[in-house]
């Protein structure tokens, strides 16, 4: 079965890290400074996208997360985790839509 590769849009800021931040003029960069690729466009777009609106319906969040909202309303950590997962899923969908739009697919 072929695995579907997610289009991450490539690097958001291509180039060697040392060149991007211009911190090593005349000094040999370390391996990390020379090869660290940084964020992909997908990651960058997800970070920069709007979060879920405060008025988001629970059913919408459940569809994003793929599970029901926690029943125990006193387990604040689990409730926070549920809504964080919904927000993250929303942001990734937004990022994927931006990449598709940039490539003419939307």
Short mmCIF file of C-alpha atoms in Angstrom, two decimals:
data_model
loop_
_atom_site.label_atom_id
_atom_site.label_comp_id
_atom_site.label_asym_id
_atom_site.label_seq_id
_atom_site.Cartn_x
_atom_site.Cartn_y
_atom_site.Cartn_z
CA UNK A 1 0.00 0.00 0.00
CA UNK A 2 1.47 3.33 -1.05
CA UNK A 3 1.89 5.88 1.65
CA UNK A 4 0.41 9.33 0.96
CA UNK A 5 3.03 11.99 1.56
CA UNK A 6 1.68 15.21 2.97
CA UNK A 7 2.71 18.26 0.98
CA UNK A 8 4.56 20.40 3.52
CA UNK A 9 5.21 23.12 0.95
CA UNK A 10 8.97 22.86 1.34
CA UNK A 11 11.12 25.00 3.57
CA UNK A 12 9.65 28.27 4.79
CA UNK A 13 13.07 29.91 4.92
CA UNK A 14 15.43 27.92 2.71
CA UNK A 15 19.14 28.29 3.18
CA UNK A 16 21.70 27.46 5.75
CA UNK A 17 20.82 28.69 9.20
CA UNK A 18 24.11 30.51 9.60
CA UNK A 19 23.51 32.35 6.34
CA UNK A 20 19.96 33.26 7.29
CA UNK A 21 20.82 34.85 10.61
CA UNK A 22 24.25 36.08 9.51
CA UNK A 23 25.91 35.21 12.79
CA UNK A 24 29.08 33.56 11.58
CA UNK A 25 30.91 36.01 9.37
CA UNK A 26 34.39 34.60 8.82
CA UNK A 27 33.85 31.68 11.24
CA UNK A 28 33.32 28.04 10.24
CA UNK A 29 29.76 27.04 11.23
CA UNK A 30 29.04 23.97 13.32
CA UNK A 31 27.06 21.10 11.78
CA UNK A 32 23.85 22.32 13.42
CA UNK A 33 24.29 25.88 12.21
CA UNK A 34 25.10 24.75 8.70
CA UNK A 35 22.43 22.12 8.14
CA UNK A 36 19.44 22.83 10.39
CA UNK A 37 16.58 23.21 7.90
CA UNK A 38 14.10 25.09 10.10
CA UNK A 39 10.34 25.08 9.63
CA UNK A 40 8.41 23.87 6.63
CA UNK A 41 5.80 26.15 5.07
CA UNK A 42 3.12 23.88 6.53
CA UNK A 43 4.50 24.32 10.05
CA UNK A 44 4.95 28.07 9.55
CA UNK A 45 1.43 28.54 8.18
CA UNK A 46 -0.05 26.48 11.03
CA UNK A 47 1.73 28.61 13.62
CA UNK A 48 0.62 31.84 11.95
CA UNK A 49 -3.00 30.84 11.28
CA UNK A 50 -5.97 31.95 13.33
CA UNK A 51 -6.95 29.76 16.23
CA UNK A 52 -10.39 28.24 16.61
CA UNK A 53 -13.04 30.88 17.28
CA UNK A 54 -14.24 31.00 20.89
CA UNK A 55 -17.75 30.24 19.64
CA UNK A 56 -16.72 26.89 18.10
CA UNK A 57 -19.40 24.25 18.63
CA UNK A 58 -18.39 21.09 20.49
CA UNK A 59 -19.54 18.88 17.58
CA UNK A 60 -17.16 20.71 15.25
CA UNK A 61 -14.27 20.26 17.69
CA UNK A 62 -15.14 16.58 18.11
CA UNK A 63 -15.02 16.11 14.34
CA UNK A 64 -11.60 17.76 14.19
CA UNK A 65 -10.19 15.70 17.05
CA UNK A 66 -11.91 12.44 16.14
CA UNK A 67 -13.24 11.76 19.62
CA UNK A 68 -15.86 13.02 22.04
CA UNK A 69 -15.27 15.93 24.38
CA UNK A 70 -14.27 14.66 27.84
CA UNK A 71 -17.31 13.92 29.99
CA UNK A 72 -15.56 14.72 33.27
CA UNK A 73 -15.85 18.52 33.35
CA UNK A 74 -13.59 18.68 36.41
CA UNK A 75 -10.60 17.17 34.58
CA UNK A 76 -9.30 20.50 33.36
CA UNK A 77 -6.09 19.09 31.90
CA UNK A 78 -8.01 16.64 29.70
CA UNK A 79 -10.44 19.35 28.62
CA UNK A 80 -7.52 21.64 27.76
CA UNK A 81 -5.84 18.79 25.86
CA UNK A 82 -9.05 18.16 23.86
CA UNK A 83 -9.41 21.81 22.84
CA UNK A 84 -5.68 22.12 22.09
CA UNK A 85 -5.96 19.10 19.77
CA UNK A 86 -8.98 20.66 18.05
CA UNK A 87 -7.12 23.94 17.60
CA UNK A 88 -4.04 22.17 16.25
CA UNK A 89 -6.11 20.15 13.77
CA UNK A 90 -7.86 23.34 12.61
CA UNK A 91 -4.54 25.12 12.10
CA UNK A 92 -3.07 22.24 10.08
CA UNK A 93 -6.16 22.13 7.84
CA UNK A 94 -5.77 25.90 7.35
CA UNK A 95 -2.08 25.47 6.50
CA UNK A 96 -2.86 22.71 3.99
CA UNK A 97 -5.45 24.96 2.33
CA UNK A 98 -2.92 27.78 2.04
CA UNK A 99 -0.36 25.49 0.41
CA UNK A 100 -2.99 24.22 -2.04
CA UNK A 101 -4.06 27.78 -2.85
CA UNK A 102 -0.47 28.85 -3.47
CA UNK A 103 -0.02 25.95 -5.87
CA UNK A 104 -3.27 26.77 -7.67
CA UNK A 105 -5.22 23.86 -6.25
CA UNK A 106 -7.85 25.85 -4.42
#
